[in-house]
PDB file of C-alpha atoms in Angstrom:
ATOM      1  CA  MET A 879     -58.617 -13.599  42.534  1.00 48.00           C
ATOM      2  CA  SER A 880     -58.983 -17.063  44.178  1.00 52.00           C
ATOM      3  CA  GLU A 881     -55.876 -18.114  46.751  1.00 59.00           C
ATOM      4  CA  THR A 882     -54.635 -20.933  44.025  1.00 62.00           C
ATOM      5  CA  ALA A 883     -54.529 -18.578  41.406  1.00 62.00           C
ATOM      6  CA  THR A 884     -51.033 -17.265  40.281  1.00 59.00           C
ATOM      7  CA  PRO A 885     -50.323 -13.818  40.958  1.00 64.00           C
ATOM      8  CA  MET A 886     -50.488 -12.095  37.229  1.00 75.00           C
ATOM      9  CA  TRP A 887     -46.994 -10.489  37.432  1.00 77.00           C
ATOM     10  CA  GLN A 888     -45.336 -14.169  37.835  1.00 74.00           C
ATOM     11  CA  ASP A 889     -46.665 -15.270  33.928  1.00 78.00           C
ATOM     12  CA  ILE A 890     -43.894 -12.680  32.506  1.00 83.00           C
ATOM     13  CA  PHE A 891     -40.800 -14.628  33.577  1.00 80.00           C
ATOM     14  CA  ALA A 892     -39.810 -17.655  31.987  1.00 77.00           C
ATOM     15  CA  THR A 893     -39.212 -19.863  35.375  1.00 78.00           C
ATOM     16  CA  ASP A 894     -40.448 -19.431  38.890  1.00 79.00           C
ATOM     17  CA  VAL A 895     -38.961 -16.426  40.360  1.00 79.00           C
ATOM     18  CA  THR A 896     -40.247 -17.617  43.608  1.00 81.00           C
ATOM     19  CA  ARG A 897     -37.857 -20.752  43.964  1.00 78.00           C
ATOM     20  CA  LYS A 898     -35.239 -21.092  46.335  1.00 80.00           C
ATOM     21  CA  ILE A 899     -32.004 -20.280  44.805  1.00 76.00           C
ATOM     22  CA  ASN A 900     -28.646 -20.823  46.587  1.00 77.00           C
ATOM     23  CA  GLY A 901     -26.483 -17.598  46.718  1.00 77.00           C
ATOM     24  CA  VAL A 902     -23.445 -19.082  47.490  1.00 81.00           C
ATOM     25  CA  ILE A 903     -21.554 -21.767  44.811  1.00 83.00           C
ATOM     26  CA  LYS A 904     -19.338 -24.368  46.511  1.00 80.00           C
ATOM     27  CA  ALA A 905     -17.003 -25.980  44.576  1.00 76.00           C
ATOM     28  CA  ASN A 906     -17.293 -29.395  46.649  1.00 74.00           C
ATOM     29  CA  ASP A 907     -20.726 -29.350  46.603  1.00 78.00           C
ATOM     30  CA  ASP A 908     -22.788 -30.796  43.624  1.00 79.00           C
ATOM     31  CA  ARG A 909     -26.575 -30.950  45.349  1.00 81.00           C
ATOM     32  CA  ASP A 910     -27.695 -28.136  43.420  1.00 83.00           C
ATOM     33  CA  LEU A 911     -25.165 -28.698  40.202  1.00 87.00           C
ATOM     34  CA  ALA A 912     -28.327 -28.871  37.888  1.00 87.00           C
ATOM     35  CA  ASP A 913     -29.957 -25.472  39.102  1.00 87.00           C
ATOM     36  CA  GLU A 914     -26.375 -24.118  39.053  1.00 89.00           C
ATOM     37  CA  VAL A 915     -25.932 -25.147  35.549  1.00 91.00           C
ATOM     38  CA  ASN A 916     -29.389 -23.933  34.350  1.00 88.00           C
ATOM     39  CA  GLU A 917     -29.258 -20.952  36.051  1.00 87.00           C
ATOM     40  CA  TYR A 918     -25.728 -20.184  35.052  1.00 90.00           C
ATOM     41  CA  VAL A 919     -25.921 -16.850  32.513  1.00 90.00           C
ATOM     42  CA  LEU A 920     -23.502 -16.312  29.348  1.00 92.00           C
ATOM     43  CA  THR A 921     -23.214 -12.477  29.339  1.00 91.00           C
ATOM     44  CA  ASP A 922     -21.431 -11.041  26.414  1.00 91.00           C
ATOM     45  CA  GLU A 923     -18.510 -10.587  28.414  1.00 91.00           C
ATOM     46  CA  ILE A 924     -18.600 -14.170  29.705  1.00 91.00           C
ATOM     47  CA  GLN A 925     -18.467 -15.419  26.516  1.00 93.00           C
ATOM     48  CA  ARG A 926     -15.813 -13.490  24.896  1.00 93.00           C
ATOM     49  CA  ASN A 927     -13.742 -14.359  27.547  1.00 91.00           C
ATOM     50  CA  LEU A 928     -14.970 -18.292  27.162  1.00 93.00           C
ATOM     51  CA  GLU A 929     -14.363 -17.921  23.655  1.00 93.00           C
ATOM     52  CA  ARG A 930     -10.654 -16.532  24.070  1.00 91.00           C
ATOM     53  CA  PHE A 931     -10.425 -19.169  27.083  1.00 91.00           C
ATOM     54  CA  LEU A 932     -11.545 -22.172  25.065  1.00 92.00           C
ATOM     55  CA  ASP A 933      -8.971 -20.943  21.869  1.00 90.00           C
ATOM     56  CA  ASP A 934      -6.127 -21.713  23.939  1.00 88.00           C
ATOM     57  CA  TYR A 935      -7.344 -24.613  25.544  1.00 88.00           C
ATOM     58  CA  ASN A 936      -8.659 -26.519  22.449  1.00 89.00           C
ATOM     59  CA  ASP A 937      -5.085 -25.665  20.882  1.00 87.00           C
ATOM     60  CA  PRO A 938      -2.915 -28.909  20.713  1.00 84.00           C
ATOM     61  CA  THR A 939      -0.041 -26.834  19.462  1.00 86.00           C
ATOM     62  CA  ASN A 940      -0.325 -24.349  22.958  1.00 79.00           C
ATOM     63  CA  HIS A 941       2.351 -26.182  25.239  1.00 70.00           C
ATOM     64  CA  GLN A 942       3.191 -23.030  26.930  1.00 69.00           C
ATOM     65  CA  GLN A 943      -0.433 -21.807  28.721  1.00 64.00           C
ATOM     66  CA  ASN A 944      -0.986 -24.032  31.171  1.00 67.00           C
ATOM     67  CA  GLY A 945      -3.070 -22.018  33.856  1.00 71.00           C
ATOM     68  CA  ALA A 946      -5.948 -19.407  34.035  1.00 76.00           C
ATOM     69  CA  TRP A 947      -6.319 -17.008  36.720  1.00 79.00           C
ATOM     70  CA  ILE A 948      -9.922 -16.059  37.990  1.00 81.00           C
ATOM     71  CA  SER A 949     -10.238 -12.740  39.827  1.00 82.00           C
ATOM     72  CA  GLY A 950     -12.911 -10.706  40.471  1.00 83.00           C
ATOM     73  CA  PHE A 951     -14.878  -8.858  43.536  1.00 86.00           C
ATOM     74  CA  PHE A 952     -16.655 -10.711  46.280  1.00 85.00           C
ATOM     75  CA  GLY A 953     -19.997 -11.970  44.737  1.00 83.00           C
ATOM     76  CA  SER A 954     -18.858 -11.255  41.290  1.00 85.00           C
ATOM     77  CA  GLY A 955     -19.252 -15.078  40.389  1.00 86.00           C
ATOM     78  CA  LYS A 956     -15.617 -16.437  40.310  1.00 87.00           C
ATOM     79  CA  SER A 957     -16.625 -19.683  42.142  1.00 86.00           C
ATOM     80  CA  HIS A 958     -19.630 -20.303  40.035  1.00 89.00           C
ATOM     81  CA  LEU A 959     -17.658 -19.651  36.964  1.00 91.00           C
ATOM     82  CA  LEU A 960     -14.923 -21.945  38.217  1.00 89.00           C
ATOM     83  CA  LYS A 961     -17.219 -25.049  38.825  1.00 91.00           C
ATOM     84  CA  MET A 962     -18.636 -24.749  35.761  1.00 92.00           C
ATOM     85  CA  LEU A 963     -15.928 -24.943  33.780  1.00 92.00           C
ATOM     86  CA  SER A 964     -14.242 -27.824  35.730  1.00 90.00           C
ATOM     87  CA  HIS A 965     -17.541 -29.613  34.794  1.00 90.00           C
ATOM     88  CA  ILE A 966     -17.131 -28.445  31.134  1.00 92.00           C
ATOM     89  CA  LEU A 967     -13.262 -29.206  30.601  1.00 90.00           C
ATOM     90  CA  GLY A 968     -13.241 -32.313  32.776  1.00 87.00           C
ATOM     91  CA  SER A 969     -14.981 -35.147  34.220  1.00 81.00           C
ATOM     92  CA  VAL A 970     -15.079 -34.564  37.862  1.00 75.00           C
ATOM     93  CA  PRO A 971     -14.345 -37.444  39.846  1.00 65.00           C
ATOM     94  CA  GLN A 972     -17.650 -39.051  41.806  1.00 55.00           C
ATOM     95  CA  GLY A 973     -15.788 -38.527  44.953  1.00 47.00           C
ATOM     96  CA  VAL A 974     -16.689 -34.761  44.921  1.00 47.00           C
ATOM     97  CA  MET A 975     -20.306 -35.727  44.801  1.00 50.00           C
ATOM     98  CA  ASP A 976     -22.169 -36.620  47.863  1.00 55.00           C
ATOM     99  CA  GLU A 977     -24.445 -39.774  47.878  1.00 60.00           C
ATOM    100  CA  ASP A 978     -27.005 -37.902  49.389  1.00 65.00           C
ATOM    101  CA  THR A 979     -26.989 -35.963  45.949  1.00 65.00           C
ATOM    102  CA  PRO A 980     -30.649 -35.701  44.888  1.00 68.00           C
ATOM    103  CA  ALA A 981     -30.941 -37.737  41.200  1.00 69.00           C
ATOM    104  CA  ASP A 982     -32.421 -34.944  39.602  1.00 67.00           C
ATOM    105  CA  GLN A 983     -29.175 -32.697  40.160  1.00 69.00           C
ATOM    106  CA  ARG A 984     -26.647 -35.576  39.108  1.00 76.00           C
ATOM    107  CA  MET A 985     -25.062 -34.238  35.780  1.00 84.00           C
ATOM    108  CA  THR A 986     -22.190 -35.974  34.019  1.00 86.00           C
ATOM    109  CA  ARG A 987     -19.816 -33.364  31.921  1.00 88.00           C
ATOM    110  CA  GLU A 988     -21.435 -34.498  28.559  1.00 90.00           C
ATOM    111  CA  GLN A 989     -24.882 -33.055  30.089  1.00 91.00           C
ATOM    112  CA  VAL A 990     -22.932 -29.961  31.542  1.00 91.00           C
ATOM    113  CA  LEU A 991     -21.464 -29.644  28.144  1.00 93.00           C
ATOM    114  CA  ARG A 992     -24.811 -30.360  26.268  1.00 93.00           C
ATOM    115  CA  ALA A 993     -26.480 -27.232  28.573  1.00 94.00           C
ATOM    116  CA  PHE A 994     -23.903 -24.869  27.565  1.00 94.00           C
ATOM    117  CA  ILE A 995     -23.606 -25.649  23.886  1.00 94.00           C
ATOM    118  CA  THR A 996     -27.477 -24.931  24.059  1.00 93.00           C
ATOM    119  CA  LYS A 997     -26.865 -21.879  25.839  1.00 93.00           C
ATOM    120  CA  ALA A 998     -24.328 -20.403  23.293  1.00 92.00           C
ATOM    121  CA  GLY A 999     -27.335 -21.148  20.581  1.00 89.00           C
ATOM    122  CA  LYS A1000     -29.526 -19.312  22.277  1.00 89.00           C
ATOM    123  CA  GLN A1001     -27.359 -16.299  21.931  1.00 85.00           C
ATOM    124  CA  ASP A1002     -26.264 -17.288  18.383  1.00 89.00           C
ATOM    125  CA  ASN A1003     -22.918 -17.740  19.254  1.00 91.00           C
ATOM    126  CA  LEU A1004     -21.989 -20.783  16.802  1.00 92.00           C
ATOM    127  CA  GLU A1005     -17.901 -19.812  17.705  1.00 93.00           C
ATOM    128  CA  LEU A1006     -18.579 -20.631  21.325  1.00 93.00           C
ATOM    129  CA  GLN A1007     -20.847 -23.616  20.122  1.00 94.00           C
ATOM    130  CA  GLY A1008     -18.191 -25.505  18.403  1.00 93.00           C
ATOM    131  CA  GLN A1009     -15.366 -24.345  20.784  1.00 94.00           C
ATOM    132  CA  LEU A1010     -17.450 -26.167  23.115  1.00 95.00           C
ATOM    133  CA  GLU A1011     -18.101 -29.223  20.978  1.00 93.00           C
ATOM    134  CA  ARG A1012     -14.160 -29.288  20.617  1.00 93.00           C
ATOM    135  CA  VAL A1013     -13.945 -29.904  24.431  1.00 92.00           C
ATOM    136  CA  ARG A1014     -15.676 -32.981  23.999  1.00 88.00           C
ATOM    137  CA  GLY A1015     -12.749 -34.418  22.414  1.00 86.00           C
ATOM    138  CA  ILE A1016      -9.958 -33.657  25.287  1.00 87.00           C
ATOM    139  CA  ASP A1017     -10.187 -36.497  27.686  1.00 86.00           C
ATOM    140  CA  ALA A1018      -9.513 -34.428  31.151  1.00 84.00           C
ATOM    141  CA  THR A1019     -10.268 -35.098  34.683  1.00 82.00           C
ATOM    142  CA  SER A1020     -11.454 -31.762  36.700  1.00 84.00           C
ATOM    143  CA  ILE A1021      -9.978 -31.635  40.041  1.00 84.00           C
ATOM    144  CA  LEU A1022     -12.565 -29.511  42.227  1.00 81.00           C
ATOM    145  CA  PHE A1023     -12.223 -28.741  45.737  1.00 80.00           C
ATOM    146  CA  ASN A1024     -12.031 -25.711  48.179  1.00 78.00           C
ATOM    147  CA  ILE A1025      -8.959 -25.293  49.558  1.00 79.00           C
ATOM    148  CA  ASP A1026     -10.229 -24.315  53.050  1.00 77.00           C
ATOM    149  CA  GLN A1027     -11.497 -27.199  53.856  1.00 79.00           C
ATOM    150  CA  LYS A1028      -8.710 -29.567  52.601  1.00 81.00           C
ATOM    151  CA  ALA A1029      -5.685 -27.440  53.977  1.00 83.00           C
ATOM    152  CA  ASP A1030      -3.914 -28.695  56.613  1.00 80.00           C
ATOM    153  CA  LYS A1031      -2.540 -25.413  58.490  1.00 81.00           C
ATOM    154  CA  SER A1032      -0.050 -27.545  60.522  1.00 83.00           C
ATOM    155  CA  THR A1033       2.130 -28.257  57.742  1.00 79.00           C
ATOM    156  CA  PRO A1034       5.269 -26.368  56.832  1.00 80.00           C
ATOM    157  CA  ALA A1035       4.053 -25.734  53.471  1.00 82.00           C
ATOM    158  CA  PRO A1036       0.243 -25.848  53.743  1.00 82.00           C
ATOM    159  CA  LEU A1037      -1.098 -24.803  50.224  1.00 85.00           C
ATOM    160  CA  LEU A1038       1.831 -27.243  48.225  1.00 86.00           C
ATOM    161  CA  TYR A1039       0.752 -29.974  50.651  1.00 86.00           C
ATOM    162  CA  THR A1040      -3.003 -29.558  50.217  1.00 89.00           C
ATOM    163  CA  PHE A1041      -2.840 -29.690  46.123  1.00 87.00           C
ATOM    164  CA  ILE A1042      -0.236 -32.493  46.220  1.00 88.00           C
ATOM    165  CA  ARG A1043      -2.959 -34.288  48.574  1.00 89.00           C
ATOM    166  CA  VAL A1044      -6.057 -33.624  46.555  1.00 88.00           C
ATOM    167  CA  PHE A1045      -4.015 -34.787  43.545  1.00 88.00           C
ATOM    168  CA  ASP A1046      -2.959 -38.101  45.077  1.00 91.00           C
ATOM    169  CA  GLU A1047      -6.667 -38.688  46.366  1.00 89.00           C
ATOM    170  CA  ALA A1048      -8.089 -38.208  42.957  1.00 86.00           C
ATOM    171  CA  ARG A1049      -5.743 -40.381  41.609  1.00 86.00           C
ATOM    172  CA  GLY A1050      -6.922 -43.355  44.249  1.00 89.00           C
ATOM    173  CA  TYR A1051      -3.907 -42.826  46.501  1.00 92.00           C
ATOM    174  CA  PHE A1052      -3.656 -42.261  50.344  1.00 91.00           C
ATOM    175  CA  GLY A1053      -3.158 -38.589  50.334  1.00 86.00           C
ATOM    176  CA  ARG A1054      -2.824 -38.342  53.659  1.00 84.00           C
ATOM    177  CA  ASN A1055       0.132 -39.375  54.007  1.00 87.00           C
ATOM    178  CA  PRO A1056       2.986 -38.181  51.168  1.00 86.00           C
ATOM    179  CA  ALA A1057       5.610 -41.142  52.197  1.00 89.00           C
ATOM    180  CA  VAL A1058       2.248 -43.698  51.459  1.00 93.00           C
ATOM    181  CA  ALA A1059       1.098 -41.981  48.575  1.00 91.00           C
ATOM    182  CA  LYS A1060       4.907 -41.939  46.711  1.00 91.00           C
ATOM    183  CA  PHE A1061       4.719 -45.612  47.525  1.00 93.00           C
ATOM    184  CA  GLU A1062       1.708 -46.271  46.067  1.00 94.00           C
ATOM    185  CA  ARG A1063       2.534 -44.690  42.671  1.00 90.00           C
ATOM    186  CA  ASP A1064       5.767 -46.281  42.969  1.00 92.00           C
ATOM    187  CA  LEU A1065       3.989 -49.954  43.402  1.00 93.00           C
ATOM    188  CA  ASP A1066       1.746 -48.268  39.633  1.00 92.00           C
ATOM    189  CA  ASN A1067       4.936 -47.738  38.094  1.00 91.00           C
ATOM    190  CA  ASN A1068       6.482 -51.187  38.941  1.00 93.00           C
ATOM    191  CA  GLY A1069       3.593 -53.057  37.425  1.00 89.00           C
TER     192      GLY A1069
END
């Protein structure tokens, strides 16, 4: 066998199994987003739970369920699932995606949705495909961030302050100072 020939064992895989895969998914890092979307596996359990989740999300009469809890063991894929859901459910503001994100890794919400609709189709899951199609009609923004990187532990209520700050920043306000952000909101409200 020549040095340039591909070993026969690699021929049994659909993709290159020797490629670099980042084992840690970071919410605010989209440098590998396309790879993360392509590598995401819709297991039977994930499909069932995603169907249940999207049933509630797509229901226009459901005003009671306004949150979801994702739990699992360390390394079980919670961050990967959360990141995929964020990109499926709403547009992630461009501030999340760094300018140094390679062009082949940049993905819009529509591209992520199409990828997941295709994945559901390969599993012959028409219900999940339909639910993902319905998500398209819901105009939403996902605010995706790593709380450890955004939290200011010097504040009296760091968790609450962090959520308010990130929300203000996503709306284009000066989130580092709540008084300034409130002033900006008031100016917006007054036209």
